[in-house]
Tab-separated table of C-alpha atoms (C1' of nucleotides) in Angstrom:
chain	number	residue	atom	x	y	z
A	1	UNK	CA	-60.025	-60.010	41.243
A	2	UNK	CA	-61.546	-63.316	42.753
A	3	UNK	CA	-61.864	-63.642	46.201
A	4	UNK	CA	-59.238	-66.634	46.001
A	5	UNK	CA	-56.537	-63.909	44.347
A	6	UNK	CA	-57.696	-61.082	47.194
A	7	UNK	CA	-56.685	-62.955	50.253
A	8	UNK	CA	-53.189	-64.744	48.338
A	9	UNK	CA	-52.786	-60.988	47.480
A	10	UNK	CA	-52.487	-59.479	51.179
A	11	UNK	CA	-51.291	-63.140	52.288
A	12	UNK	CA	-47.889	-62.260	50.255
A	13	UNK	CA	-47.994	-58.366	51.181
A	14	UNK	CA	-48.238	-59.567	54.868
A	15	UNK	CA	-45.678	-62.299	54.503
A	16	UNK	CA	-43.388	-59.478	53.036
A	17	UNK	CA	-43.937	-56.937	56.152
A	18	UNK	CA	-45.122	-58.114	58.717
A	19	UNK	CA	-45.368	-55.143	61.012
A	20	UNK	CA	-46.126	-52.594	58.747
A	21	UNK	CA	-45.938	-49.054	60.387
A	22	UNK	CA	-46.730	-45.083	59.447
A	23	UNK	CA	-43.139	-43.933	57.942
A	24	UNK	CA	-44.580	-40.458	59.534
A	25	UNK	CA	-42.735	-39.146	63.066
A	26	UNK	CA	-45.053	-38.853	65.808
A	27	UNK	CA	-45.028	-39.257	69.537
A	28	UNK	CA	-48.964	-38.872	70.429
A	29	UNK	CA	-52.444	-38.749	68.393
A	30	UNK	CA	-51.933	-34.749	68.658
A	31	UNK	CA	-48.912	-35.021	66.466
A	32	UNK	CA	-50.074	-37.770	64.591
A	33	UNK	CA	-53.011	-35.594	63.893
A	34	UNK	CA	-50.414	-33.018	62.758
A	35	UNK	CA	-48.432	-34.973	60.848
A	36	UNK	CA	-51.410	-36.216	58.616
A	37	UNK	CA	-52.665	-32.782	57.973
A	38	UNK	CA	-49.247	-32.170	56.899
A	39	UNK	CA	-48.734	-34.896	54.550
A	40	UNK	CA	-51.109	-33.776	52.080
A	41	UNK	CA	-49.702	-33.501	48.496
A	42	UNK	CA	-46.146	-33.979	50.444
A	43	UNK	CA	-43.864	-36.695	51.011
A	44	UNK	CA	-43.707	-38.294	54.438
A	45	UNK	CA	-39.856	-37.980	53.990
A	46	UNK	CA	-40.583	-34.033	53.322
A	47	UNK	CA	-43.125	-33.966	56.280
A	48	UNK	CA	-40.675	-35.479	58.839
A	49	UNK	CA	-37.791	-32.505	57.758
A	50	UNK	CA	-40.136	-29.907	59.323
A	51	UNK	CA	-41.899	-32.010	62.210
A	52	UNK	CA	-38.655	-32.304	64.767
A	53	UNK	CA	-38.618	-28.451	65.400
A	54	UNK	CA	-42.048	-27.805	64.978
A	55	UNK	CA	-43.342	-30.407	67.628
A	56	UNK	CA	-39.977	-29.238	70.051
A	57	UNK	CA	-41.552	-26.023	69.739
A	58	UNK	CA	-45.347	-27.126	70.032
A	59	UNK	CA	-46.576	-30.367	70.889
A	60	UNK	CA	-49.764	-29.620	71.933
A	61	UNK	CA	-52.786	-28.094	71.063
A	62	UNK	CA	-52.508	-25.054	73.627
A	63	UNK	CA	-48.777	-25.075	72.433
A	64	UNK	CA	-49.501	-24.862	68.794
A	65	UNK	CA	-52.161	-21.936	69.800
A	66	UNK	CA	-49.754	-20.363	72.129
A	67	UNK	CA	-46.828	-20.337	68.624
A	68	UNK	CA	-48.945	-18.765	66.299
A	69	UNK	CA	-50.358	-18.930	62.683
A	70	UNK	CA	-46.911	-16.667	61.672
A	71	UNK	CA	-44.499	-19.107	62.851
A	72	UNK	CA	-46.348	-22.613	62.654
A	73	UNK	CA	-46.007	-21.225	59.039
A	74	UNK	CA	-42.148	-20.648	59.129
A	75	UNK	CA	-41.347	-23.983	60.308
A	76	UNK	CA	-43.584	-25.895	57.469
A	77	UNK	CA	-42.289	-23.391	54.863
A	78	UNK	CA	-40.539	-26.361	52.861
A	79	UNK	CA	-43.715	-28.708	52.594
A	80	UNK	CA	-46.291	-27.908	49.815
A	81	UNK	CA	-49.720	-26.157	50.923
A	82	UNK	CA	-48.229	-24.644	53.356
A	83	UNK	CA	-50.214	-20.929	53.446
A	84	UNK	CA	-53.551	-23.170	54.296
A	85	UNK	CA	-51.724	-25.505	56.388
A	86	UNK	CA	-50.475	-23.472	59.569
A	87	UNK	CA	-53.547	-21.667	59.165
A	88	UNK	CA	-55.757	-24.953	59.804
A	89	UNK	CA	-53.209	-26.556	62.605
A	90	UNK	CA	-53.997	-23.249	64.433
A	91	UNK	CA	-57.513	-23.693	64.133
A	92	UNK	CA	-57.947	-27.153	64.590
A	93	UNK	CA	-55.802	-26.524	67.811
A	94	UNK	CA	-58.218	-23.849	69.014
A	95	UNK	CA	-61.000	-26.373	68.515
A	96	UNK	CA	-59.471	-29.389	70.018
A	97	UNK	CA	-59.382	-27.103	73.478
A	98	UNK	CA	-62.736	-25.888	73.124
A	99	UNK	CA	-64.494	-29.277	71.800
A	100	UNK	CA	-62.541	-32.195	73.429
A	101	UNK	CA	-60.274	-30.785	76.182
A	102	UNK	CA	-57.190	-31.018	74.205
A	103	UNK	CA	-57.735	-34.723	73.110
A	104	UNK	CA	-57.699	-35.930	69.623
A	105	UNK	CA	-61.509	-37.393	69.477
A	106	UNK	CA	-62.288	-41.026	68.574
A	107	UNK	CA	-65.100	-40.404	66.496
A	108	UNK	CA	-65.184	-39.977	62.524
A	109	UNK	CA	-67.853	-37.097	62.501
A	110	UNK	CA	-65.689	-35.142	65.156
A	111	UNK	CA	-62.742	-35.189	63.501
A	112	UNK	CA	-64.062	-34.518	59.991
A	113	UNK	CA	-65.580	-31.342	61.782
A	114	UNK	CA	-61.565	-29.759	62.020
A	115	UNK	CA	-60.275	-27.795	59.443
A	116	UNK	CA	-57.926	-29.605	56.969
A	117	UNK	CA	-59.883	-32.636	58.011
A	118	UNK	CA	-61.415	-34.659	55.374
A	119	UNK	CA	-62.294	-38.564	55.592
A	120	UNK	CA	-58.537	-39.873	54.128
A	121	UNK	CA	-57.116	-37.933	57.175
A	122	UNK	CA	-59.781	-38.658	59.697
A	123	UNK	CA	-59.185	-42.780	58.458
A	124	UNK	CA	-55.711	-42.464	58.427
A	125	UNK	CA	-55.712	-40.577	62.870
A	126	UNK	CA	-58.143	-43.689	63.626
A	127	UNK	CA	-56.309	-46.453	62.144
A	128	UNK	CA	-52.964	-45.978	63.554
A	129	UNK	CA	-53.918	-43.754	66.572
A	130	UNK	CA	-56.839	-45.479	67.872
A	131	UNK	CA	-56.312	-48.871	66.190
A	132	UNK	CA	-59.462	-48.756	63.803
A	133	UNK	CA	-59.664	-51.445	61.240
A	134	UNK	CA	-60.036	-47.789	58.423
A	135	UNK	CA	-58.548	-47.519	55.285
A	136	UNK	CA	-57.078	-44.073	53.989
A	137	UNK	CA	-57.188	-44.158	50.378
A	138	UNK	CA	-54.672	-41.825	49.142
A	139	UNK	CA	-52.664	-41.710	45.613
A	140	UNK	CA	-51.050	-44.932	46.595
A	141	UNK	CA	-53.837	-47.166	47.106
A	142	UNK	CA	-56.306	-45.278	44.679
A	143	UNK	CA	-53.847	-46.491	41.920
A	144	UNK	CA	-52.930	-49.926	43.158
A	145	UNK	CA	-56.602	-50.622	43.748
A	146	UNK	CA	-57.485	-49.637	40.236
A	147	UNK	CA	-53.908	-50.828	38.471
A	148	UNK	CA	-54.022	-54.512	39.537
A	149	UNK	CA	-57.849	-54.685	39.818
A	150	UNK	CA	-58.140	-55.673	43.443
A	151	UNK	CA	-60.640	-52.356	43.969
A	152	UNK	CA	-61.903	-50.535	41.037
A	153	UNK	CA	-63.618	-47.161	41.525
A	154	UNK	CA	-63.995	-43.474	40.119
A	155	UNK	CA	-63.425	-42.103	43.359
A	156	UNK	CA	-61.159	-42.354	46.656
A	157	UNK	CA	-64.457	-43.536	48.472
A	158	UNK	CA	-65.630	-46.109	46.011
A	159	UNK	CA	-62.137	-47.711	46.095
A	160	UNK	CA	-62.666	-47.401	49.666
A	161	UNK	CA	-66.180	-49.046	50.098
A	162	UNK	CA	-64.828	-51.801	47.920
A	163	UNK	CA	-61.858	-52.405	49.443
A	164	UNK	CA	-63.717	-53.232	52.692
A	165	UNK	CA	-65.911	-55.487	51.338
A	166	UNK	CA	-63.201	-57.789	49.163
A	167	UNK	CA	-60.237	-57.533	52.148
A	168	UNK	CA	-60.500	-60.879	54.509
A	169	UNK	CA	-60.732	-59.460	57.294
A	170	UNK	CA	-57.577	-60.544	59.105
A	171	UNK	CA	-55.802	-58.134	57.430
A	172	UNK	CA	-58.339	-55.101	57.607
A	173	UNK	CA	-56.128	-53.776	60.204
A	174	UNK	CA	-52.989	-53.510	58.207
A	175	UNK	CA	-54.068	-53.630	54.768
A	176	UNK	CA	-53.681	-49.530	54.512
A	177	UNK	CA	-50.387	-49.739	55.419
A	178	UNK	CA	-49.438	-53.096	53.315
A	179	UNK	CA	-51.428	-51.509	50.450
A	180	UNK	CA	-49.349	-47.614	50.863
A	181	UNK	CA	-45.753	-49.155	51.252
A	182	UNK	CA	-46.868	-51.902	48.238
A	183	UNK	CA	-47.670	-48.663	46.095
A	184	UNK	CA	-44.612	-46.657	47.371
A	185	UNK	CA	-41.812	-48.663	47.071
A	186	UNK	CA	-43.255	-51.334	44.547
A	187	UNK	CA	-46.154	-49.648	42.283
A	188	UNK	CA	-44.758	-46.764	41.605
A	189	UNK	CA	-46.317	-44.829	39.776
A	190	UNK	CA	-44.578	-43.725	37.051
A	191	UNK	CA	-42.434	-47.132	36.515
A	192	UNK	CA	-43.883	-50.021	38.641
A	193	UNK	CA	-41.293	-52.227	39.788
A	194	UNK	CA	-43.340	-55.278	38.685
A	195	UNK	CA	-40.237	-57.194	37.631
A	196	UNK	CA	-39.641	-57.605	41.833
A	197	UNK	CA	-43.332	-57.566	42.914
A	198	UNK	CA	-44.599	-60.584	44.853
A	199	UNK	CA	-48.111	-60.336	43.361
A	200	UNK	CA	-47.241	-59.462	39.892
A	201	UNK	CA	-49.403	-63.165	38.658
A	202	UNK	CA	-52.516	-61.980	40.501
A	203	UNK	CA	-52.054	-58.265	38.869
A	204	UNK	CA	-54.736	-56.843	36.175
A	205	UNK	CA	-51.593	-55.065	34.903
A	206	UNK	CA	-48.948	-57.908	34.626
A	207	UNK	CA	-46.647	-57.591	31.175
A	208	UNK	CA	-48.164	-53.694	30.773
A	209	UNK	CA	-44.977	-52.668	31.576
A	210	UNK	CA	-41.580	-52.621	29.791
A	211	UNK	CA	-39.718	-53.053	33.539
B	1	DA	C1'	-63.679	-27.500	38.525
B	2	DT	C1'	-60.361	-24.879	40.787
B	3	DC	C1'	-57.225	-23.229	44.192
B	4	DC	C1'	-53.697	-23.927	47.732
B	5	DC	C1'	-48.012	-25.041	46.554
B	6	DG	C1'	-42.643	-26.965	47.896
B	7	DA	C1'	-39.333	-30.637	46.903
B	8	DG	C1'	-37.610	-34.514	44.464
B	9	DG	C1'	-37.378	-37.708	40.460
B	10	DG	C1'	-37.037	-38.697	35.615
C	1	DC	C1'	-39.581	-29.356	31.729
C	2	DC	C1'	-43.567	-32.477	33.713
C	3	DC	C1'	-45.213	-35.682	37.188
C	4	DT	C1'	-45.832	-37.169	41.794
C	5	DC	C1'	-46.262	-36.947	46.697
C	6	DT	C1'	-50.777	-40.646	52.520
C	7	DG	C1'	-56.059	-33.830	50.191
C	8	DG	C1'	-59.365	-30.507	51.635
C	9	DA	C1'	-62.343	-26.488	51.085
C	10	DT	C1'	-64.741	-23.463	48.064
DNA sequence: ATCCCGAGGG
DNA sequence: CCCTCTGGAT
């Protein structure tokens, strides 16, 4: 996609949210944190079921410790993954205390060092935590990079790389968020909505589709 | 490449 | 039934 059909692209996303937010309940980068680790291979919807009791029960690190693997584990029994889940909350809990007195840490390397921790998670704690200009490329935005041709690439990273380099950057900020929500609600995967999306004439994909 | 793994949609 | 959902560790 041309430079030109980039910035017209997030112009429209932007014009159509213009505050775009996490659809994930939190109340401070510890549950955010949480919530993220959470939301892997799960809905958000499914994620924010279990997170109410959880984070009434636990809301902190020495909290979460405090609960246990056993019953961290009963109270995410409904989301996907969730065996290897409470047993990484626990742990990453325990190493919050020991490595950054109970904060969430700002830095990339740090929290890519927690268990359950990868780079789409790490992106997606400094964007909306800390207000990093990151982009989390998840399912949604690996396949509306690649489906309308505004970021091509083999891999979550690539798309990411690219993606940073083509996005004005006015709307590095936001463009995760326009880009999820765009891919959520509008380019779906299964059966894009293209006969209501607002960038359907920039789109690689445009008339692929049978509505 | 494979495992972890529940809920909802089509 | 099969696919998808804000992946990460081995």
């Amino acid at each position: 996609m041309k430079p030109a059909g980039v910035a017209e692209f997030f112009r429209r996303l932007a014009e159509s949210r213009p505050a775009p937010e996490t659809e994930l309940r939190y109340e401070s980068p510890y549950t955010l944190l949480v919530a993220v680790v959470l939301s892997a291979q799960a809905t958000d919807a499914g994620v924010n079921r279990a997170t109410p009791a959880l984070f009434a029960a636990a809301s902190t690190p020495a909290k979460m410790v405090k609960l246990g693997e056993a019953k961290v584990r009963d109270y995410i029994k409904t989301i996907g993954l969730y065996r290897t889940k409470a047993k990484n909350i626990v742990a990453l809990s325990k190493l919050l205390i020991e490595r950054h007195g109970g904060e969430v840490p700002r830095q990339r390397e740090e929290l890519e060092a927690l268990p359950g921790v990868g780079r789409k998670t790490a992106n997606v704690v400094l964007n909306v935590a800390y207000g990093e200009p990151t982009i989390a490329v998840d399912t949604h935005i690996f396949r509306v990079g690649n489906r309308t041709g505004l970021a091509r690439g083999k891999t979550p990273l690539a798309v990411e790389l690219k993606l940073e380099k083509v996005v004005p950057k006015q709307y590095l900020q936001h463009a995760h968020h326009w880009l999820i929500l765009h891919g959520r609600y509008t380019c779906i995967a299964r059966k894009p909505r293209c006969f209501e999306c607002v960038v359907r004439d920039l789109c690689a994909f445009k008339g692929k589709t049978v509505l």
